CSV table of C-alpha atoms and ligand atoms in Angstrom, one decimal:
chain,number,residue,atom,x,y,z
K,13,MET,CA,-41.9,-32.4,60.0
K,14,ALA,CA,-40.1,-29.0,60.2
K,15,GLU,CA,-42.1,-25.9,60.1
K,16,THR,CA,-41.9,-23.8,57.0
K,17,THR,CA,-39.7,-20.9,57.7
K,18,GLY,CA,-40.5,-17.4,56.4
K,19,GLU,CA,-38.0,-17.9,53.6
K,20,ALA,CA,-39.4,-21.3,52.6
K,21,ALA,CA,-42.9,-20.0,52.6
K,22,LYS,CA,-42.0,-17.6,49.9
K,23,GLY,CA,-40.9,-20.5,47.8
K,24,GLY,CA,-44.4,-22.1,47.8
K,25,PRO,CA,-45.5,-25.6,48.4
K,26,TYR,CA,-42.9,-27.3,46.3
K,27,PHE,CA,-40.1,-25.5,48.1
K,28,HIS,CA,-41.7,-26.5,51.3
K,29,LYS,CA,-41.7,-30.2,50.2
K,30,GLU,CA,-38.1,-30.0,49.2
K,31,ARG,CA,-37.1,-28.8,52.6
K,32,ILE,CA,-39.1,-31.3,54.6
K,33,LYS,CA,-36.8,-32.5,57.3
K,34,CYS,CA,-37.3,-35.9,59.0
K,35,SER,CA,-35.8,-37.0,62.2
K,36,PRO,CA,-32.8,-39.2,61.7
K,37,GLU,CA,-34.8,-42.2,62.8
K,38,GLU,CA,-37.6,-41.4,60.4
K,39,GLU,CA,-35.1,-40.9,57.6
K,40,ALA,CA,-33.5,-44.2,58.3
K,41,LYS,CA,-36.9,-45.9,58.3
K,42,LEU,CA,-37.8,-44.3,55.0
K,43,GLU,CA,-34.4,-45.3,53.5
K,44,ARG,CA,-34.9,-48.9,54.7
K,45,GLN,CA,-38.4,-49.0,53.2
K,46,HIS,CA,-37.1,-47.7,49.9
K,47,PHE,CA,-34.3,-50.3,49.9
K,48,TRP,CA,-36.7,-53.2,50.4
K,49,ARG,CA,-39.2,-51.7,47.9
K,50,ILE,CA,-36.5,-51.9,45.2
K,51,ILE,CA,-35.4,-55.4,46.3
K,52,ASP,CA,-39.1,-56.4,46.0
K,53,ALA,CA,-39.2,-54.9,42.5
K,54,PHE,CA,-36.2,-57.1,41.4
K,55,ARG,CA,-38.0,-60.1,42.8
K,56,PHE,CA,-41.4,-59.3,41.3
K,57,TYR,CA,-40.0,-58.9,37.7
K,58,ARG,CA,-40.9,-62.4,36.5
K,59,VAL,CA,-44.5,-62.2,37.7
K,60,HIS,CA,-44.9,-58.9,36.0
K,61,VAL,CA,-43.6,-60.0,32.6
K,62,GLU,CA,-45.6,-63.2,32.9
K,63,GLU,CA,-48.7,-61.1,33.3
K,64,GLN,CA,-47.8,-59.2,30.1
K,65,VAL,CA,-47.2,-62.5,28.3
K,66,LYS,CA,-50.5,-64.0,29.5
K,67,ARG,CA,-52.3,-60.9,28.4
K,68,ALA,CA,-50.8,-61.1,24.9
K,69,GLU,CA,-51.8,-64.8,24.8
K,70,ARG,CA,-55.3,-64.0,25.8
K,71,GLN,CA,-55.6,-61.3,23.2
K,72,PHE,CA,-54.3,-63.7,20.5
K,73,LEU,CA,-56.6,-66.5,21.5
K,74,SER,CA,-59.5,-64.2,21.4
K,75,LEU,CA,-59.0,-63.7,17.6
K,76,PRO,CA,-61.2,-65.8,15.3
K,77,LYS,CA,-59.7,-69.3,14.8
K,78,ARG,CA,-59.2,-68.6,11.1
K,79,HIS,CA,-57.0,-65.6,11.9
K,80,GLN,CA,-55.0,-67.6,14.6
K,81,ASN,CA,-54.4,-70.3,12.0
K,82,MET,CA,-52.7,-67.7,9.7
K,83,LEU,CA,-50.2,-66.9,12.5
K,84,PRO,CA,-48.4,-70.1,13.3
K,85,ASN,CA,-45.5,-68.5,15.2
K,86,VAL,CA,-47.2,-66.2,17.6
K,87,MET,CA,-47.7,-68.6,20.5
K,88,SER,CA,-44.2,-70.0,20.3
K,89,ASN,CA,-42.8,-66.5,20.3
K,90,LEU,CA,-44.7,-65.7,23.5
K,91,ALA,CA,-43.4,-68.9,25.0
K,92,ARG,CA,-39.9,-67.8,24.1
K,93,ILE,CA,-40.5,-64.4,25.8
K,94,SER,CA,-41.6,-66.3,28.9
K,95,LYS,CA,-38.3,-68.3,28.9
K,96,CYS,CA,-36.2,-65.1,28.4
K,97,ALA,CA,-38.0,-63.5,31.4
K,98,ASP,CA,-37.1,-66.6,33.5
K,99,HIS,CA,-33.5,-66.1,32.5
K,100,ASN,CA,-33.6,-62.3,33.2
K,101,GLN,CA,-35.0,-63.2,36.6
K,102,GLU,CA,-32.0,-65.4,37.4
K,103,VAL,CA,-29.6,-62.5,36.7
K,104,LEU,CA,-31.8,-60.2,38.7
K,105,GLN,CA,-31.7,-62.7,41.6
K,106,ALA,CA,-27.9,-62.8,41.4
K,107,ILE,CA,-27.8,-59.0,41.5
K,108,ILE,CA,-29.9,-58.7,44.6
K,109,HIS,CA,-28.2,-61.6,46.3
K,110,ASN,CA,-25.0,-59.5,46.1
K,111,SER,CA,-26.8,-56.3,47.2
K,112,LEU,CA,-28.1,-57.1,50.6
K,113,HIS,CA,-24.8,-56.2,52.4
K,114,MET,CA,-23.2,-54.1,49.7
K,115,PHE,CA,-22.7,-50.9,51.5
K,116,GLU,CA,-19.7,-50.5,53.7
K,117,ASN,CA,-21.3,-48.2,56.2
K,118,ILE,CA,-25.0,-49.2,56.3
K,119,GLU,CA,-27.1,-52.2,56.8
K,120,TYR,CA,-30.8,-52.4,55.9
K,121,GLY,CA,-31.9,-55.1,58.4
K,122,GLU,CA,-33.8,-58.2,57.5
K,123,ARG,CA,-37.2,-58.6,55.9
K,124,GLU,CA,-39.9,-59.4,58.5
K,125,ASP,CA,-41.3,-62.1,56.2
K,126,PRO,CA,-39.0,-62.6,53.2
K,127,ARG,CA,-41.4,-65.1,51.5
K,128,LYS,CA,-44.2,-62.6,51.3
K,129,ALA,CA,-44.8,-61.7,47.7
K,130,ARG,CA,-45.0,-58.0,47.3
K,131,PRO,CA,-46.3,-56.7,44.0
K,132,SER,CA,-44.5,-53.7,42.6
K,133,THR,CA,-45.8,-50.7,40.8
K,134,THR,CA,-45.6,-50.2,37.0
K,135,PHE,CA,-43.4,-47.3,37.8
K,136,ASP,CA,-40.8,-49.5,39.6
K,137,MET,CA,-41.1,-52.2,36.8
K,138,ASP,CA,-40.4,-49.5,34.2
K,139,LYS,CA,-37.3,-48.5,36.2
K,140,LEU,CA,-36.1,-52.1,36.4
K,141,LYS,CA,-36.6,-52.6,32.6
K,142,SER,CA,-34.6,-49.3,32.0
K,143,THR,CA,-31.9,-50.7,34.3
K,144,ILE,CA,-31.7,-54.0,32.3
K,145,LYS,CA,-31.3,-51.9,29.1
K,146,GLN,CA,-28.5,-49.9,30.8
K,147,PHE,CA,-26.4,-53.1,30.8
K,148,VAL,CA,-26.5,-52.9,27.0
K,149,ARG,CA,-25.3,-49.3,27.0
K,150,ASP,CA,-22.5,-49.8,29.6
K,151,TRP,CA,-21.3,-53.3,29.5
K,152,SER,CA,-22.1,-55.0,26.2
K,153,ASP,CA,-20.4,-55.1,22.8
K,154,VAL,CA,-23.7,-54.0,21.3
K,155,GLY,CA,-23.5,-50.7,23.3
K,156,ARG,CA,-20.1,-49.9,22.0
K,157,ALA,CA,-21.3,-47.4,19.3
K,158,GLU,CA,-23.5,-45.6,21.9
K,159,ARG,CA,-20.6,-45.4,24.3
K,160,ASP,CA,-18.4,-44.0,21.6
K,161,SER,CA,-20.9,-41.3,20.9
K,162,CYS,CA,-21.6,-40.4,24.6
K,163,TYR,CA,-18.5,-41.3,26.7
K,164,GLN,CA,-15.7,-40.9,24.2
K,165,PRO,CA,-16.2,-37.1,23.7
K,166,ILE,CA,-16.0,-36.7,27.4
K,167,ILE,CA,-13.0,-38.9,27.8
K,168,GLN,CA,-11.2,-37.2,25.0
K,169,GLU,CA,-11.8,-33.8,26.6
K,170,ILE,CA,-10.4,-35.1,29.9
K,171,GLN,CA,-7.3,-36.3,28.1
K,172,ARG,CA,-6.9,-33.0,26.2
K,173,LEU,CA,-7.3,-30.9,29.4
K,174,PHE,CA,-5.1,-33.2,31.6
K,175,PRO,CA,-2.7,-34.9,29.3
K,176,ASN,CA,-0.5,-37.5,30.9
K,177,ASP,CA,2.7,-36.0,29.6
K,178,GLN,CA,2.0,-32.8,31.6
K,179,TYR,CA,0.1,-34.2,34.6
K,180,ASP,CA,0.5,-36.9,37.1
K,181,VAL,CA,-3.0,-38.1,36.2
K,182,SER,CA,-3.3,-40.2,39.3
K,183,LYS,CA,-3.5,-36.9,41.1
K,184,VAL,CA,-6.2,-35.5,38.8
K,185,SER,CA,-9.6,-36.1,40.5
K,186,VAL,CA,-12.7,-36.6,38.4
K,187,LEU,CA,-16.2,-37.0,39.7
K,188,VAL,CA,-19.0,-38.5,37.6
K,189,PRO,CA,-22.4,-37.7,39.2
K,190,GLY,CA,-25.3,-39.9,38.1
K,191,ALA,CA,-22.9,-42.6,37.0
K,192,GLY,CA,-25.5,-45.2,36.1
K,193,LEU,CA,-23.8,-48.6,35.8
K,194,GLY,CA,-20.4,-47.0,36.1
K,195,ARG,CA,-18.8,-47.5,32.7
K,196,LEU,CA,-17.8,-43.9,32.0
K,197,ALA,CA,-16.2,-43.5,35.5
K,198,TRP,CA,-14.5,-46.9,35.1
K,199,GLU,CA,-13.0,-45.9,31.7
K,200,ILE,CA,-11.7,-42.7,33.2
K,201,ALA,CA,-10.1,-44.6,36.1
K,202,ARG,CA,-8.6,-47.1,33.6
K,203,LEU,CA,-6.7,-44.2,32.0
K,204,GLY,CA,-5.1,-43.5,35.4
K,205,TYR,CA,-7.2,-40.6,36.7
K,206,THR,CA,-8.6,-40.8,40.2
K,207,CYS,CA,-12.3,-41.3,39.5
K,208,GLN,CA,-15.4,-41.5,41.6
K,209,GLY,CA,-18.8,-42.3,40.3
K,210,ASN,CA,-21.8,-41.2,42.3
K,211,GLU,CA,-25.2,-42.7,41.9
K,212,TRP,CA,-28.5,-42.3,43.7
K,213,SER,CA,-30.8,-45.0,42.5
K,214,PHE,CA,-30.8,-48.4,44.2
K,215,PHE,CA,-31.7,-50.0,40.8
K,216,MET,CA,-28.4,-48.7,39.4
K,217,LEU,CA,-26.4,-49.2,42.6
K,218,PHE,CA,-27.3,-52.9,43.0
K,219,SER,CA,-26.6,-53.5,39.3
K,220,SER,CA,-23.3,-51.6,39.2
K,221,ASN,CA,-22.1,-53.3,42.3
K,222,PHE,CA,-22.9,-56.7,40.6
K,223,VAL,CA,-21.2,-55.9,37.4
K,224,LEU,CA,-18.2,-54.1,38.8
K,225,ASN,CA,-17.5,-56.6,41.7
K,226,ARG,CA,-18.9,-59.9,40.7
K,227,CYS,CA,-18.5,-60.3,36.9
K,228,GLU,CA,-15.1,-61.2,35.7
K,229,ASN,CA,-15.5,-63.5,32.8
K,230,LEU,CA,-16.0,-61.9,29.4
K,231,ASN,CA,-19.6,-62.2,28.0
K,232,SER,CA,-20.4,-64.9,30.6
K,233,LEU,CA,-23.8,-63.5,31.4
K,234,THR,CA,-26.9,-63.1,29.1
K,235,LEU,CA,-29.8,-60.7,29.3
K,236,TYR,CA,-32.8,-60.3,27.1
K,237,PRO,CA,-33.3,-56.5,27.2
K,238,TRP,CA,-35.9,-56.1,24.5
K,239,ILE,CA,-38.6,-58.7,25.5
K,240,HIS,CA,-40.6,-55.9,27.1
K,241,GLN,CA,-41.0,-54.1,23.8
K,242,PHE,CA,-44.1,-55.5,22.1
K,243,SER,CA,-44.4,-52.7,19.5
K,244,ASN,CA,-42.1,-51.8,16.6
K,245,ASN,CA,-40.5,-55.2,16.1
K,246,LYS,CA,-39.6,-56.1,12.5
K,247,LYS,CA,-39.1,-59.7,13.3
K,248,SER,CA,-40.5,-61.7,16.2
K,249,THR,CA,-37.1,-62.9,17.1
K,250,ASP,CA,-35.9,-59.2,17.5
K,251,GLN,CA,-37.8,-59.2,20.7
K,252,THR,CA,-36.0,-62.2,22.1
K,253,ARG,CA,-32.5,-61.6,21.0
K,254,PRO,CA,-29.9,-61.7,23.7
K,255,ILE,CA,-27.0,-59.5,24.7
K,256,THR,CA,-24.1,-60.7,26.7
K,257,PHE,CA,-22.0,-58.9,29.3
K,258,PRO,CA,-19.4,-57.8,30.4
K,259,ASP,CA,-17.6,-57.0,27.2
K,260,ILE,CA,-14.5,-56.3,29.3
K,261,ASN,CA,-13.4,-57.6,32.7
K,262,PRO,CA,-14.5,-54.8,35.1
K,263,GLN,CA,-11.8,-56.0,37.5
K,264,SER,CA,-9.0,-55.5,35.0
K,265,LEU,CA,-8.2,-52.0,36.2
K,266,PRO,CA,-4.5,-51.4,36.8
K,267,LEU,CA,-3.6,-52.2,40.4
K,268,THR,CA,-2.6,-48.6,40.9
K,269,SER,CA,-5.9,-47.2,39.8
K,270,ASP,CA,-8.2,-45.3,42.1
K,271,PHE,CA,-11.8,-45.9,41.3
K,272,SER,CA,-14.8,-45.7,43.7
K,273,MET,CA,-18.5,-45.5,43.6
K,274,VAL,CA,-20.4,-43.5,46.2
K,275,ALA,CA,-24.2,-43.9,46.9
K,276,GLY,CA,-26.4,-40.9,47.5
K,277,ASP,CA,-27.9,-37.7,46.2
K,278,PHE,CA,-25.2,-35.7,44.4
K,279,VAL,CA,-26.2,-32.5,46.1
K,280,GLU,CA,-26.3,-34.0,49.5
K,281,VAL,CA,-23.1,-36.0,49.3
K,282,TYR,CA,-20.8,-33.4,47.7
K,283,SER,CA,-20.6,-30.4,49.9
K,284,ASP,CA,-16.8,-30.1,50.4
K,285,PRO,CA,-15.7,-27.0,48.5
K,286,GLU,CA,-12.9,-27.0,46.0
K,287,SER,CA,-12.3,-30.7,46.0
K,288,TRP,CA,-12.4,-31.8,42.4
K,289,ASP,CA,-10.3,-31.1,39.3
K,290,CYS,CA,-13.0,-32.2,37.0
K,291,VAL,CA,-16.7,-33.0,37.2
K,292,ALA,CA,-18.0,-35.0,34.2
K,293,THR,CA,-21.8,-35.2,33.7
K,294,CYS,CA,-23.3,-37.4,31.0
K,295,PHE,CA,-27.1,-37.5,30.6
K,296,PHE,CA,-27.3,-36.2,34.1
K,297,ILE,CA,-28.2,-32.5,34.6
K,298,ASP,CA,-31.9,-33.1,33.6
K,299,THR,CA,-32.4,-35.4,36.5
K,300,ALA,CA,-32.5,-32.4,38.8
K,301,HIS,CA,-35.5,-30.9,40.5
K,302,ASN,CA,-33.7,-27.7,40.2
K,303,VAL,CA,-30.9,-27.8,37.7
K,304,ILE,CA,-29.4,-24.6,39.0
K,305,GLU,CA,-28.8,-26.4,42.3
K,306,TYR,CA,-26.6,-28.9,40.4
K,307,VAL,CA,-24.7,-26.0,38.7
K,308,GLU,CA,-24.2,-24.4,42.1
K,309,THR,CA,-22.9,-27.6,43.6
K,310,ILE,CA,-20.5,-28.2,40.7
K,311,TRP,CA,-19.3,-24.6,41.0
K,312,LYS,CA,-18.7,-25.1,44.7
K,313,ILE,CA,-16.9,-28.5,44.6
K,314,LEU,CA,-14.6,-27.7,41.7
K,315,LYS,CA,-11.1,-26.4,42.6
K,316,PRO,CA,-10.3,-23.0,41.2
K,317,GLY,CA,-9.1,-23.8,37.6
K,318,GLY,CA,-11.2,-27.0,37.6
K,319,VAL,CA,-13.4,-28.0,34.7
K,320,TRP,CA,-17.0,-29.1,34.2
K,321,ILE,CA,-17.6,-31.3,31.2
K,322,ASN,CA,-21.2,-31.9,30.3
K,323,LEU,CA,-22.9,-33.9,27.5
K,324,GLY,CA,-26.6,-34.6,27.4
K,325,PRO,CA,-30.1,-33.5,26.6
K,326,LEU,CA,-32.7,-31.8,28.7
K,327,LEU,CA,-35.3,-34.5,29.2
K,328,TYR,CA,-36.4,-33.3,32.6
K,329,HIS,CA,-37.0,-36.4,34.8
K,330,PHE,CA,-39.5,-34.8,37.1
K,331,GLU,CA,-41.6,-33.0,34.4
K,332,ASN,CA,-45.3,-33.8,34.8
K,333,MET,CA,-44.8,-35.6,38.1
K,334,ALA,CA,-47.4,-34.6,40.7
K,335,ASN,CA,-46.1,-32.9,43.8
K,336,GLU,CA,-42.5,-32.8,42.6
K,337,LEU,CA,-40.6,-29.6,42.1
K,338,SER,CA,-39.4,-29.5,38.5
K,339,VAL,CA,-38.1,-26.4,36.8
K,340,GLU,CA,-37.7,-27.1,33.1
K,341,LEU,CA,-35.2,-24.6,31.8
K,342,SER,CA,-34.0,-24.2,28.3
K,343,TYR,CA,-30.3,-24.7,27.6
K,344,GLU,CA,-30.1,-21.0,26.9
K,345,ASP,CA,-31.3,-20.2,30.4
K,346,ILE,CA,-29.1,-22.7,32.0
K,347,ARG,CA,-26.2,-21.3,30.1
K,348,THR,CA,-26.9,-17.8,31.3
K,349,ALA,CA,-26.9,-19.1,34.9
K,350,ILE,CA,-23.6,-21.0,34.3
K,351,VAL,CA,-22.0,-17.8,33.1
K,352,ASN,CA,-23.5,-15.9,36.0
K,353,PHE,CA,-21.9,-18.2,38.5
K,354,GLY,CA,-18.6,-17.3,36.9
K,355,PHE,CA,-17.8,-20.3,34.7
K,356,GLN,CA,-16.0,-19.6,31.5
K,357,PHE,CA,-17.0,-21.7,28.5
K,358,GLU,CA,-14.0,-23.1,26.7
K,359,MET,CA,-15.7,-25.4,24.3
K,360,GLU,CA,-19.3,-25.7,23.3
K,361,LYS,CA,-21.2,-27.8,20.8
K,362,GLU,CA,-24.9,-27.5,20.6
K,363,SER,CA,-25.6,-30.5,18.4
K,364,VAL,CA,-24.0,-33.8,19.3
K,365,GLN,CA,-26.2,-36.6,18.2
K,366,THR,CA,-26.4,-39.6,20.5
K,367,THR,CA,-28.8,-42.4,21.5
K,368,TYR,CA,-29.6,-43.8,24.9
K,369,THR,CA,-30.1,-47.5,25.5
K,370,GLU,CA,-31.1,-47.8,21.9
K,371,ASN,CA,-32.7,-51.0,20.5
K,372,ASN,CA,-30.9,-50.9,17.1
K,373,HIS,CA,-33.4,-53.3,15.5
K,374,SER,CA,-36.5,-51.3,16.5
K,375,MET,CA,-38.8,-49.5,14.1
K,376,LEU,CA,-38.8,-46.6,16.5
K,377,ARG,CA,-35.5,-45.0,17.4
K,378,TYR,CA,-34.8,-41.8,19.3
K,379,VAL,CA,-31.9,-39.5,18.6
K,380,TYR,CA,-30.9,-36.9,21.2
K,381,ASP,CA,-29.4,-33.7,19.9
K,382,CYS,CA,-27.2,-33.1,22.9
K,383,VAL,CA,-25.3,-30.1,24.2
K,384,PHE,CA,-21.6,-30.7,24.9
K,385,PHE,CA,-19.5,-28.2,26.7
K,386,VAL,CA,-16.4,-27.6,28.8
K,387,ALA,CA,-16.8,-24.8,31.4
K,388,ARG,CA,-14.0,-23.7,33.6
K,389,LYS,CA,-14.1,-22.3,37.1
K,390,PRO,CA,-11.4,-19.6,36.8
K,391,ALA,CA,-8.2,-20.3,38.6
K,392,ASP,CA,-7.7,-16.7,39.5
K,393,LEU,CA,-11.0,-16.4,41.4
K,394,TYR,CA,-9.3,-15.3,44.6
K,395,PHE,CA,-7.0,-12.9,42.9
K,396,ASN,CA,-9.2,-10.8,40.8
K,397,GLY,CA,-11.4,-9.7,43.7
K,398,GLN,CA,-14.5,-11.4,42.3
K,399,GLU,CA,-15.1,-13.8,45.3
K,400,GLU,CA,-14.4,-11.1,47.9
K,401,GLU,CA,-16.9,-8.8,46.2
K,402,ASP,CA,-19.4,-11.5,46.1
K,403,GLU,CA,-19.0,-12.2,49.8
K,404,GLU,CA,-19.6,-8.6,50.7
K,405,GLU,CA,-22.8,-8.6,48.7
K,406,ASP,CA,-23.9,-11.9,50.3
K,407,GLU,CA,-23.7,-10.5,53.8
K,408,GLU,CA,-26.4,-8.0,52.7
K,409,GLU,CA,-28.6,-10.7,51.1
K,410,ASP,CA,-30.5,-13.6,52.5
K,411,ASP,CA,-28.8,-16.9,53.1
K,412,ASP,CA,-29.9,-18.8,50.0
K,413,GLN,CA,-26.9,-17.6,48.0
K,414,LEU,CA,-23.8,-18.9,46.3
K,415,GLN,CA,-21.4,-18.5,49.1
K,416,SER,CA,-23.4,-19.9,52.0
K,417,PHE,CA,-24.4,-23.2,50.4
K,418,PRO,CA,-26.8,-24.5,53.0
K,419,SER,CA,-26.6,-28.2,52.6
K,420,ALA,CA,-29.7,-29.5,51.0
K,421,ALA,CA,-32.2,-30.9,53.4
K,422,LYS,CA,-32.2,-34.6,53.3
K,423,SER,CA,-35.3,-35.7,51.6
K,424,PRO,CA,-37.0,-39.0,51.2
K,425,ARG,CA,-35.9,-40.9,48.2
K,426,ARG,CA,-38.0,-40.4,45.0
K,427,GLU,CA,-37.3,-41.8,41.6
K,428,GLY,CA,-37.8,-39.6,38.6
K,429,THR,CA,-39.4,-40.8,35.4
K,430,ASP,CA,-36.8,-41.7,33.0
K,431,SER,CA,-38.7,-43.9,30.7
K,432,LEU,CA,-36.6,-42.9,27.7
K,433,THR,CA,-33.3,-42.4,29.3
U,13,SAM,C1,-30.1,-40.8,32.5
U,13,SAM,S1,-29.1,-41.6,33.6
U,13,SAM,C2,-27.5,-41.5,33.0
U,13,SAM,C3,-26.5,-42.5,33.5
U,13,SAM,C4,-25.1,-42.4,32.9
U,13,SAM,N1,-24.5,-41.2,33.2
U,13,SAM,C5,-25.2,-42.7,31.5
U,13,SAM,O1,-24.9,-41.7,30.7
U,13,SAM,O2,-25.5,-43.8,31.1
U,13,SAM,C6,-29.1,-40.5,35.0
U,13,SAM,C7,-28.6,-41.1,36.2
U,13,SAM,O3,-28.5,-40.2,37.3
U,13,SAM,C8,-28.9,-40.8,38.5
U,13,SAM,N2,-29.4,-39.7,39.4
U,13,SAM,C9,-30.5,-39.0,39.3
U,13,SAM,N3,-30.6,-38.1,40.3
U,13,SAM,C10,-29.4,-38.2,41.0
U,13,SAM,C11,-28.9,-37.5,42.1
U,13,SAM,N4,-29.5,-36.6,42.7
U,13,SAM,N5,-27.7,-37.9,42.5
U,13,SAM,C12,-27.0,-38.9,41.9
U,13,SAM,N6,-27.4,-39.6,40.9
U,13,SAM,C13,-28.6,-39.2,40.4
U,13,SAM,C14,-30.1,-41.7,38.0
U,13,SAM,O4,-30.3,-42.7,39.0
U,13,SAM,C15,-29.5,-42.3,36.7
U,13,SAM,O5,-28.7,-43.4,37.0
């Protein structure tokens, strides 16, 4: 473990944790362990749901017989949930079957004993259930309304800012950090823009790899995303209703399109300055330990004149997580920082109502009142003296500044809590 430098020491224990540096071997080992932990979570799903079903059965059977007799459908519904979980497990198996060698440049070795059953944590099971719901949002007919409210505003802004009658859109590069299952990035690529999605979580990466590369036939696959929700069901059958995917053939992109997905932490992967015409973030910036680090990265990687389009809430993923750095800033404060970096707001709406993986039959439904903005990195940055002035100031200050951009220390993978999103 690296020693805390004087500068880091000032930042306190969280700062220290963020900057822990492992040897490359140790890092590779941690990465391998994480990879297999997530594979194990996919494999353990069925057992986990079965435990929930068994518990529900036990609870029901502990009721007085006369009460049970008044509820003739409960046991059969639980049996149905069990069958749905079997089916979900088959899809999850197909996902991991296609994930073991999915990365072009990295292999994760073999399991010492692949038969060994490894129970997963509730935390990982919650992540997996969220991933299953993400299929609804991104790749099902049911998710269309949600996509229209979250992705369409971003897509329309891209088309307004880079219209195809004024630009060779294949030369306009768009980056979508925190791409989830990839639908937004895919839609942008479908319009002819060069688009790259970036995603960090193996849950999402395995699943997006599956849907983007292995699913061609429309609505050929079924998932039961709501079986884990035992509360707020109006009808018992609401819990076991299916969704099908994909609603569109993910491989139907025009041959000329340029679409890619890159795995890794946004801040670590994207360090080349002035590389992108547009960065589009949707429900992403609140995944940061330090959201200002995201703003700084976006500022750095945008070309002069490039735009950042953002839509989403501020449900900080690391809030209340022990030993995790989490700075929960208001939008007002983030906005101040965005302006201080030099961005110019060109469009801003502070109340765009959207949902996130909504169960539209549920008796409890969340609505996010999102901010939506377009902020531009000025094109004349190098001509109005601003950058040069900044550089002069930087020389006098410490190295943790805008211009120097020390690349973030590689840190072991950690998942944030995104139980709602
Ligand atoms: C709330 S989800 C939004 C997904 C997608 N943009 C959407 O709107 O459906 C946030 C995504 O960001 C990913 N993520 C979190 N931290 C990340 C990081 N440092 N680099 C890349 N992706 C990250 C999460 O794994 C998750 O898939």
